[in-house]
Amino acid sequence: MALLIKNGEVITAESRSFADVYCEGETITAVGTNLSAPEGTEVIDATGKYVFPGFIDPHVHIHLPFMGTFAKDTHTTASIAALHGGTTTYIEMCCPSRADDAMEGYQLWKGKAKGNSACDYSFHMSVSKFDSTTEQQLREIVKDGIRSFKVFLAYKDFFGVYDDELYETLKLAKELDVVVTAHCENADIIAQLQQKLIAEGKTGPGWHEPSRPARVEAEGTHHFASFLEMTGATGYVVHLSCQAALEAAVAAKARGVKIHVESVIPHLIFDKSFAERDNFEGAKWVMSPPLRDKENQKILWDGLGQGLVDTIATDHCPFDLEQKEMGRGDFTKIPNGIPGIEDRVNMLYTYGVSRGNLDIHRFVDSASTRAAQLFGLTSKGRIAVGADADLVVYDPNYRGIISASSHHVNNDYSGFEGFEIDGKPSVVTVRGQVAIRDGEFVGDTSRGKLVRRS
Ligand code: URP
Ligand code: ZN
Ligand code: ZN
């Protein structure tokens, strides 16, 4: 069926204008003023609202065996939550561990998503070891349209790679023209600091940050950048959280290293005092890299405005309160992760655009367009003839409060509990089909497809 979104203000990464958007089937086929539509067209009145391209979250965890447990979402719950928040495509980290076969892992992750997602998705393929079998498998996986890898410099002997493997992975990535995303923290320093703090009886969630200080992340970022420089591969630092790491990335870029930077919404919104809350409440905000002090948050917001930070993702990773309890008495055992897939766009809009900290075009760029460009999602992230009809009709006059009692993520707490939002999606479409209408999910939980990237 055809769809016409009328009278909205169309806002992209580059421009804004009052225009109608007409979609036939899955595709945008006209953008202009006073468009008329044939009988039978579904017409949505967007008067007083913005029309954004569907948002893209380039870093989520849905199926995730990690720290002795599993993250809580399924593709069904995560995609419905994503759509409520205006995200129409996400890229999941496909994370087999070092003990697993990479191809079996890829098939497992693909199987979990297939037929179960209401929005489109792709994967970053983790390389947790590198040998000749893995290399052959990675070549096959890239041929299947997965044009990005993931490496962890942290989590040694589980997800983490050794330096020789990192080098081989980057050489392969360069040959195949694949982007390598990286979690950049020095695993050995973390292990030493964790041991020391626990031995001193410093066991609560507030000690998570001192066990992985900014310099440890800066070292990881510099380390990754050096390997990129030596191999000529293109890299993307995930969840960069602090000034020291940003300086390492910016310095590398200045000497010609092809390196891009992602920050995530928890690092923009929460400072480390959240993880220091009493009675183990701080465990809700334990993630890695950890939440930092306020000065670092200002650096991230400024870096985002200047484009030094390319994208804003979530690192969505829901562990419930019972799972977080696994680390009571030993912060190193608290499952790392904060959910955010539903809240990223509203939080970035509210505390960025609405409160005067972020230009609206940079908002669209960092939450949608830039990720599409970096990761080869060529039909996504824009409002133009020929693009996928993934659209968000956004109500900037909505006022509300985030709460776990009304969210759709499969988790019993929200890190954003009690935060105000100054806007939210009223209509969201996935390739021309309405999935959210008046804030309610009306979509199809098997519509989402694996986007094969070029
Ligand atoms: O704390 C985090 N970030 N959990 C998910 C795994 C990862 O490092 O991305
Ligand atoms: Zn990570
Ligand atoms: Zn992650």
Coordinates of C-alpha atoms and ligand atoms in Angstrom, one line a residue:
M1 CA 0.0 0.0 0.0
A2 CA 1.1 3.6 -0.6
L3 CA 1.7 6.0 2.2
L4 CA 1.8 9.8 2.2
I5 CA 3.1 11.8 5.2
K6 CA 1.8 15.3 4.8
N7 CA 2.6 18.7 6.2
G8 CA 5.6 17.8 8.4
E9 CA 9.0 19.5 8.6
V10 CA 11.4 17.1 6.9
I11 CA 14.7 17.2 8.7
T12 CA 17.8 15.4 7.5
A13 CA 21.5 15.5 8.3
E14 CA 21.9 18.4 5.8
S15 CA 18.6 20.2 5.4
R16 CA 15.1 21.1 6.7
S17 CA 12.0 22.0 4.8
F18 CA 8.2 21.7 5.0
A19 CA 7.5 18.8 2.6
D20 CA 5.3 15.8 2.0
V21 CA 6.9 12.3 1.7
Y22 CA 5.3 9.8 -0.6
C23 CA 6.1 6.1 -0.4
E24 CA 5.2 3.2 -2.7
G25 CA 5.8 -0.3 -1.4
E26 CA 9.0 -0.2 0.6
T27 CA 10.5 2.9 -0.9
I28 CA 10.3 6.7 -0.9
T29 CA 9.2 7.7 -4.4
A30 CA 8.6 11.5 -4.0
V31 CA 9.5 14.3 -1.6
G32 CA 7.8 17.7 -2.4
T33 CA 5.1 20.2 -1.5
N34 CA 1.4 19.6 -2.0
L35 CA 1.8 16.0 -3.1
S36 CA -1.4 14.3 -4.0
A37 CA -1.9 10.6 -3.7
P38 CA -4.1 8.0 -5.4
E39 CA -7.2 6.7 -3.7
G40 CA -6.4 4.0 -1.2
T41 CA -3.2 5.8 0.0
E42 CA -2.7 5.9 3.7
V43 CA -2.3 9.5 4.7
I44 CA -0.6 10.6 7.9
D45 CA -0.9 14.2 8.9
A46 CA 2.4 15.4 10.4
T47 CA 1.4 19.0 11.0
G48 CA 3.5 20.5 13.9
K49 CA 5.8 17.5 13.8
Y50 CA 9.3 16.7 12.4
V51 CA 9.9 13.9 9.9
F52 CA 13.2 12.2 10.4
P53 CA 14.9 9.3 8.6
G54 CA 14.5 6.1 10.6
F55 CA 17.2 6.1 13.3
I56 CA 20.0 3.5 13.3
D57 CA 21.6 2.1 16.4
P58 CA 25.0 0.7 15.3
H59 CA 25.9 -1.1 18.6
V60 CA 23.4 -3.3 20.4
H61 CA 23.5 -6.7 22.2
I62 CA 20.5 -8.9 22.0
H63 CA 21.6 -12.5 22.2
L64 CA 24.6 -12.2 24.5
P65 CA 26.1 -15.0 26.6
F66 CA 28.4 -13.0 28.9
M67 CA 29.8 -13.1 32.4
G68 CA 28.0 -16.4 33.2
T69 CA 24.6 -15.3 32.0
F70 CA 22.5 -14.0 29.1
A71 CA 21.3 -10.5 28.2
K72 CA 17.5 -10.5 28.6
D73 CA 16.1 -9.3 25.3
T74 CA 14.9 -11.3 22.3
H75 CA 14.7 -9.8 18.9
T76 CA 11.0 -9.5 19.3
T77 CA 11.2 -7.5 22.6
A78 CA 14.3 -5.5 21.5
S79 CA 12.8 -4.5 18.1
I80 CA 9.5 -3.4 19.5
A81 CA 11.4 -1.3 22.1
A82 CA 13.6 0.1 19.4
L83 CA 10.7 1.1 17.2
H84 CA 8.9 2.8 20.1
G85 CA 12.1 4.9 20.4
G86 CA 12.3 5.6 16.6
T87 CA 15.1 3.2 15.8
T88 CA 14.2 1.3 12.6
T89 CA 17.5 -0.5 12.1
Y90 CA 20.1 -1.9 14.5
I91 CA 23.4 -3.6 14.2
E92 CA 23.9 -6.4 16.7
M93 CA 27.2 -7.5 17.9
C94 CA 27.5 -11.2 16.9
C95 CA 29.7 -12.4 19.7
P96 CA 30.8 -16.0 19.7
S97 CA 33.5 -16.5 22.4
R98 CA 37.1 -17.7 21.8
A99 CA 35.9 -21.3 22.6
D100 CA 33.3 -21.1 19.9
D101 CA 33.4 -21.7 16.1
A102 CA 32.9 -18.4 14.3
M103 CA 30.6 -19.7 11.6
E104 CA 28.5 -21.7 14.1
G105 CA 28.2 -18.5 16.1
Y106 CA 27.2 -16.5 13.0
Q107 CA 24.5 -19.0 12.1
L108 CA 23.3 -19.0 15.7
W109 CA 23.0 -15.2 15.9
K110 CA 21.4 -15.1 12.4
G111 CA 18.9 -17.8 13.4
K112 CA 17.8 -15.9 16.6
A113 CA 17.0 -12.8 14.5
K114 CA 15.4 -14.4 11.5
G115 CA 11.6 -14.0 11.4
N116 CA 11.6 -12.5 14.9
S117 CA 12.4 -8.8 14.5
A118 CA 9.9 -6.0 13.7
C119 CA 12.7 -3.8 12.4
D120 CA 15.7 -4.3 10.1
Y121 CA 19.0 -5.4 11.4
S122 CA 22.6 -6.4 10.6
F123 CA 25.6 -7.7 12.5
H124 CA 29.1 -6.8 13.3
M125 CA 31.0 -10.1 13.3
S126 CA 33.2 -10.6 16.3
V127 CA 36.6 -12.0 15.8
S128 CA 37.5 -13.6 19.2
K129 CA 40.4 -15.7 17.8
F130 CA 42.2 -15.7 14.4
D131 CA 43.4 -19.0 12.8
S132 CA 43.1 -20.3 9.2
T133 CA 39.6 -21.8 9.8
T134 CA 38.3 -18.6 11.2
E135 CA 39.9 -16.6 8.4
Q136 CA 38.0 -18.8 5.8
Q137 CA 34.8 -18.4 7.7
L138 CA 35.2 -14.6 8.0
R139 CA 35.6 -14.5 4.2
E140 CA 32.3 -16.3 3.8
I141 CA 30.5 -14.1 6.4
V142 CA 31.7 -11.0 4.6
K143 CA 30.3 -12.5 1.3
D144 CA 27.0 -12.8 3.1
G145 CA 26.8 -9.1 3.4
I146 CA 28.3 -8.6 6.9
R147 CA 30.9 -5.9 6.1
S148 CA 32.2 -5.1 9.6
F149 CA 34.1 -7.0 12.3
K150 CA 34.3 -6.5 16.0
V151 CA 37.3 -7.0 18.2
F152 CA 37.6 -6.7 22.0
L153 CA 40.9 -5.6 23.5
A154 CA 39.2 -6.3 26.9
Y155 CA 37.7 -9.5 28.2
K156 CA 40.8 -11.6 27.6
D157 CA 40.4 -15.3 26.8
F158 CA 36.7 -14.8 26.4
F159 CA 35.9 -12.3 23.6
G160 CA 39.4 -10.7 23.6
V161 CA 42.0 -11.1 20.9
Y162 CA 45.8 -11.2 21.3
D163 CA 47.9 -8.7 19.4
D164 CA 49.0 -11.1 16.7
E165 CA 45.4 -11.9 16.0
L166 CA 44.4 -8.3 16.0
Y167 CA 47.1 -7.7 13.4
E168 CA 45.9 -10.6 11.2
T169 CA 42.2 -9.5 11.6
L170 CA 43.1 -5.9 10.5
K171 CA 45.1 -7.2 7.5
L172 CA 42.1 -9.3 6.4
A173 CA 39.8 -6.3 6.9
K174 CA 42.0 -4.1 4.8
E175 CA 42.0 -6.7 2.0
L176 CA 38.2 -7.2 2.2
D177 CA 37.5 -3.4 2.7
V178 CA 35.7 -4.2 5.9
V179 CA 35.4 -1.8 8.9
V180 CA 36.7 -3.1 12.2
T181 CA 34.9 -1.9 15.3
A182 CA 36.8 -2.2 18.6
H183 CA 36.2 -2.2 22.3
C184 CA 39.4 -0.4 23.4
E185 CA 40.5 -1.1 27.0
N186 CA 43.8 -2.7 28.1
A187 CA 42.8 -6.1 29.6
D188 CA 46.0 -6.7 31.5
I189 CA 46.0 -3.4 33.4
I190 CA 42.3 -4.0 34.3
A191 CA 43.1 -7.5 35.6
Q192 CA 45.8 -6.1 37.9
L193 CA 43.7 -3.2 39.2
Q194 CA 40.7 -5.5 39.8
Q195 CA 42.8 -7.9 41.9
K196 CA 44.3 -5.0 43.9
L197 CA 41.0 -3.4 44.7
I198 CA 39.3 -6.6 45.7
A199 CA 42.2 -7.5 47.9
E200 CA 41.8 -4.1 49.6
G201 CA 38.1 -5.0 50.3
K202 CA 36.9 -2.5 47.7
T203 CA 34.1 -4.7 46.4
G204 CA 31.1 -2.4 45.6
P205 CA 29.9 -1.2 42.1
G206 CA 31.5 2.2 42.7
W207 CA 35.0 0.5 42.4
H208 CA 34.3 -0.6 38.8
E209 CA 35.4 2.8 37.4
P210 CA 38.7 2.9 39.3
S211 CA 39.5 -0.6 38.0
R212 CA 39.2 0.7 34.4
P213 CA 40.4 4.3 34.6
A214 CA 40.4 6.7 31.6
R215 CA 44.1 6.0 30.9
V216 CA 43.4 2.3 30.4
E217 CA 40.8 3.2 27.7
A218 CA 43.2 5.8 26.2
E219 CA 45.9 3.1 26.0
G220 CA 43.5 0.7 24.3
T221 CA 42.4 3.4 21.8
H222 CA 46.0 4.4 21.0
H223 CA 46.9 0.7 20.7
F224 CA 44.1 0.0 18.3
A225 CA 45.0 3.2 16.3
S226 CA 48.6 2.0 16.0
F227 CA 47.5 -1.3 14.6
L228 CA 45.2 0.5 12.1
E229 CA 48.2 2.7 11.1
M230 CA 50.4 -0.4 10.6
T231 CA 47.8 -2.2 8.5
G232 CA 46.0 0.6 6.7
A233 CA 42.6 -0.8 7.8
T234 CA 39.6 1.4 8.8
G235 CA 38.6 1.3 12.4
Y236 CA 35.7 2.4 14.5
V237 CA 36.1 2.8 18.3
V238 CA 32.9 1.8 20.1
H239 CA 31.6 3.3 23.3
L240 CA 34.4 5.9 23.7
S241 CA 33.8 7.5 27.1
C242 CA 36.4 10.0 28.0
Q243 CA 38.7 12.9 27.0
A244 CA 41.9 10.9 27.1
A245 CA 40.6 8.3 24.7
L246 CA 39.1 10.9 22.4
E247 CA 42.5 12.7 22.3
A248 CA 44.1 9.4 21.3
A249 CA 41.6 8.9 18.5
V250 CA 41.9 12.5 17.3
A251 CA 45.7 12.4 17.3
A252 CA 45.6 9.2 15.2
K253 CA 43.2 10.8 12.8
A254 CA 45.5 13.9 12.5
R255 CA 48.3 11.6 11.4
G256 CA 46.1 10.0 8.7
V257 CA 44.8 6.9 10.5
K258 CA 41.3 5.9 9.3
I259 CA 39.5 5.9 12.6
H260 CA 36.0 6.7 13.6
V261 CA 34.4 7.3 17.0
E262 CA 31.2 6.1 18.6
S263 CA 30.0 7.3 22.0
V264 CA 26.9 5.8 23.6
I265 CA 24.0 7.5 25.3
P266 CA 24.8 6.3 28.9
H267 CA 28.1 8.1 28.7
L268 CA 26.5 11.3 27.6
I269 CA 23.8 11.2 30.3
F270 CA 25.1 9.5 33.4
D271 CA 28.3 10.4 35.3
K272 CA 30.0 7.9 37.6
S273 CA 28.1 9.0 40.7
F274 CA 25.2 6.8 39.4
A275 CA 27.4 3.7 39.7
E276 CA 28.5 4.8 43.2
R277 CA 24.9 4.8 44.6
D278 CA 24.5 3.0 48.0
N279 CA 23.1 -0.4 48.7
F280 CA 24.3 -1.9 45.5
E281 CA 21.9 0.2 43.5
G282 CA 24.9 1.4 41.5
A283 CA 25.1 -2.0 39.8
K284 CA 22.4 -0.8 37.5
W285 CA 24.9 1.5 35.9
V286 CA 27.9 -0.8 35.7
M287 CA 29.1 -1.0 32.1
S288 CA 32.4 -1.0 30.3
P289 CA 34.1 1.4 29.7
P290 CA 32.6 2.7 33.0
L291 CA 30.7 5.9 33.5
R292 CA 33.1 8.8 34.0
D293 CA 33.1 12.1 35.8
K294 CA 31.2 15.1 34.5
E295 CA 34.1 16.8 32.8
N296 CA 34.4 13.9 30.4
Q297 CA 30.7 14.2 29.6
K298 CA 31.2 17.8 28.5
I299 CA 34.1 16.7 26.3
L300 CA 31.9 14.1 24.6
W301 CA 29.0 16.6 24.0
D302 CA 31.5 19.1 22.5
G303 CA 33.2 16.4 20.5
L304 CA 29.8 15.3 19.2
G305 CA 28.9 18.8 18.1
Q306 CA 32.2 19.2 16.3
G307 CA 31.9 15.8 14.6
L308 CA 34.9 14.3 16.4
V309 CA 32.4 11.8 17.8
D310 CA 30.8 10.4 14.6
T311 CA 27.9 8.4 16.0
I312 CA 25.8 7.9 19.1
A313 CA 24.7 4.3 19.8
T314 CA 23.4 2.6 22.9
D315 CA 25.6 -0.5 23.6
H316 CA 22.1 -1.8 24.6
C317 CA 22.7 -4.7 27.0
P318 CA 20.0 -5.5 29.5
F319 CA 20.7 -7.5 32.6
D320 CA 18.0 -7.5 35.2
L321 CA 18.4 -6.9 38.9
E322 CA 18.7 -10.5 39.8
Q323 CA 21.5 -10.9 37.3
K324 CA 23.3 -7.8 38.7
E325 CA 23.1 -9.5 42.1
M326 CA 25.7 -12.0 40.9
G327 CA 28.3 -9.2 41.6
R328 CA 27.2 -8.3 45.1
G329 CA 30.4 -8.5 47.2
D330 CA 32.6 -8.5 44.1
F331 CA 32.1 -5.8 41.5
T332 CA 34.1 -7.8 38.9
K333 CA 31.2 -10.2 38.7
I334 CA 28.4 -7.7 38.0
P335 CA 27.2 -8.4 34.5
N336 CA 28.3 -5.3 32.5
G337 CA 25.6 -3.5 30.5
I338 CA 22.9 -0.8 30.5
P339 CA 19.8 -1.0 28.4
G340 CA 19.0 2.0 26.1
I341 CA 17.6 0.9 22.8
E342 CA 14.2 2.5 23.5
D343 CA 15.6 5.7 25.0
R344 CA 18.6 6.7 22.9
V345 CA 16.8 9.0 20.4
N346 CA 14.5 10.7 22.9
M347 CA 17.4 11.3 25.3
L348 CA 19.7 12.6 22.6
Y349 CA 16.9 14.9 21.2
T350 CA 16.0 16.1 24.7
Y351 CA 19.4 16.7 26.3
G352 CA 21.0 17.6 23.0
V353 CA 18.6 19.4 20.6
S354 CA 15.8 20.5 22.9
R355 CA 18.1 21.8 25.7
G356 CA 20.4 23.6 23.4
N357 CA 23.4 21.3 23.4
L358 CA 23.3 19.9 19.9
D359 CA 22.4 21.1 16.4
I360 CA 19.4 19.2 15.0
H361 CA 21.2 18.1 11.8
R362 CA 24.1 16.7 13.8
F363 CA 21.5 14.9 15.9
V364 CA 20.1 13.2 12.7
D365 CA 23.6 12.6 11.4
S366 CA 25.0 11.0 14.6
A367 CA 21.9 8.9 15.3
S368 CA 21.2 7.8 11.8
T369 CA 22.9 9.0 8.6
R370 CA 26.6 8.7 9.7
A371 CA 26.1 5.0 10.8
A372 CA 24.4 4.3 7.4
Q373 CA 27.4 5.8 5.6
L374 CA 30.1 4.1 7.7
F375 CA 28.6 0.7 7.6
G376 CA 27.2 0.5 4.1
L377 CA 23.5 0.7 4.9
T378 CA 23.1 2.5 1.6
S379 CA 19.3 2.5 1.5
K380 CA 19.0 3.8 5.1
G381 CA 19.6 7.0 7.0
R382 CA 18.2 9.5 4.5
I383 CA 14.9 10.9 3.2
A384 CA 15.3 10.9 -0.6
V385 CA 13.7 9.2 -3.6
G386 CA 14.9 5.6 -3.8
A387 CA 15.7 5.3 0.0
D388 CA 13.9 2.8 2.2
A389 CA 10.7 4.3 3.6
D390 CA 11.9 4.1 7.2
L391 CA 10.5 7.3 8.7
V392 CA 9.9 8.8 12.1
V393 CA 7.2 11.4 12.6
Y394 CA 8.4 13.0 15.8
D395 CA 6.4 15.1 18.2
P396 CA 8.6 17.8 19.7
N397 CA 5.7 19.0 21.9
Y398 CA 5.3 15.7 23.8
R399 CA 6.4 15.9 27.4
G400 CA 6.9 12.7 29.5
I401 CA 9.0 10.8 32.0
I402 CA 10.9 7.6 31.3
S403 CA 10.0 4.6 33.5
A404 CA 10.5 0.9 33.6
S405 CA 6.8 0.6 34.3
S406 CA 6.0 1.7 30.8
H407 CA 9.0 0.7 28.7
H408 CA 9.1 -2.2 26.3
V409 CA 12.6 -3.5 26.9
N410 CA 12.6 -6.9 28.6
N411 CA 14.2 -5.6 31.8
D412 CA 13.0 -4.8 35.3
Y413 CA 14.7 -1.4 35.6
S414 CA 15.5 1.5 33.5
G415 CA 18.8 3.4 34.0
F416 CA 16.8 6.5 32.7
E417 CA 14.0 6.1 35.3
G418 CA 12.6 9.5 36.1
F419 CA 14.3 11.4 33.3
E420 CA 12.2 13.9 31.5
I421 CA 11.8 13.7 27.7
D422 CA 10.9 16.7 25.4
G423 CA 9.6 14.7 22.4
K424 CA 8.9 11.3 21.1
P425 CA 8.0 9.4 17.9
S426 CA 4.3 9.4 17.2
V427 CA 4.5 7.4 13.9
V428 CA 7.3 5.1 12.8
T429 CA 7.5 3.2 9.5
V430 CA 9.6 0.2 8.5
R431 CA 10.0 0.1 4.7
G432 CA 6.7 1.8 4.1
Q433 CA 4.6 -0.1 6.7
V434 CA 3.5 1.7 9.9
A435 CA 4.9 0.0 13.0
I436 CA 4.2 2.7 15.6
R437 CA 1.0 4.7 15.5
D438 CA 0.1 7.3 18.2
G439 CA 2.9 5.7 20.3
E440 CA 1.4 2.1 20.1
F441 CA 3.1 -0.8 18.3
V442 CA 1.0 -1.9 15.3
G443 CA 3.8 -3.5 13.3
D444 CA 4.7 -7.0 12.4
T445 CA 7.2 -8.9 14.5
S446 CA 8.5 -10.8 11.5
R447 CA 8.9 -7.9 9.1
G448 CA 12.5 -7.1 9.9
K449 CA 15.1 -8.3 7.5
L450 CA 18.8 -8.8 7.5
V451 CA 20.3 -5.9 5.6
R452 CA 23.1 -7.2 3.5
R453 CA 25.6 -4.4 3.2
S454 CA 27.7 -3.1 0.4
Ligands
URP1 O1 29.3 -3.1 29.5 C1 29.1 -3.4 28.3 N1 29.6 -2.6 27.4 N2 28.5 -4.6 28.0 C2 28.4 -5.2 26.8 C3 29.6 -5.8 26.2 C4 30.5 -4.7 25.6 O2 31.6 -4.5 26.1 O3 30.1 -4.0 24.7
ZN2 ZN 32.3 -3.2 24.6
ZN3 ZN 28.9 -3.6 23.3

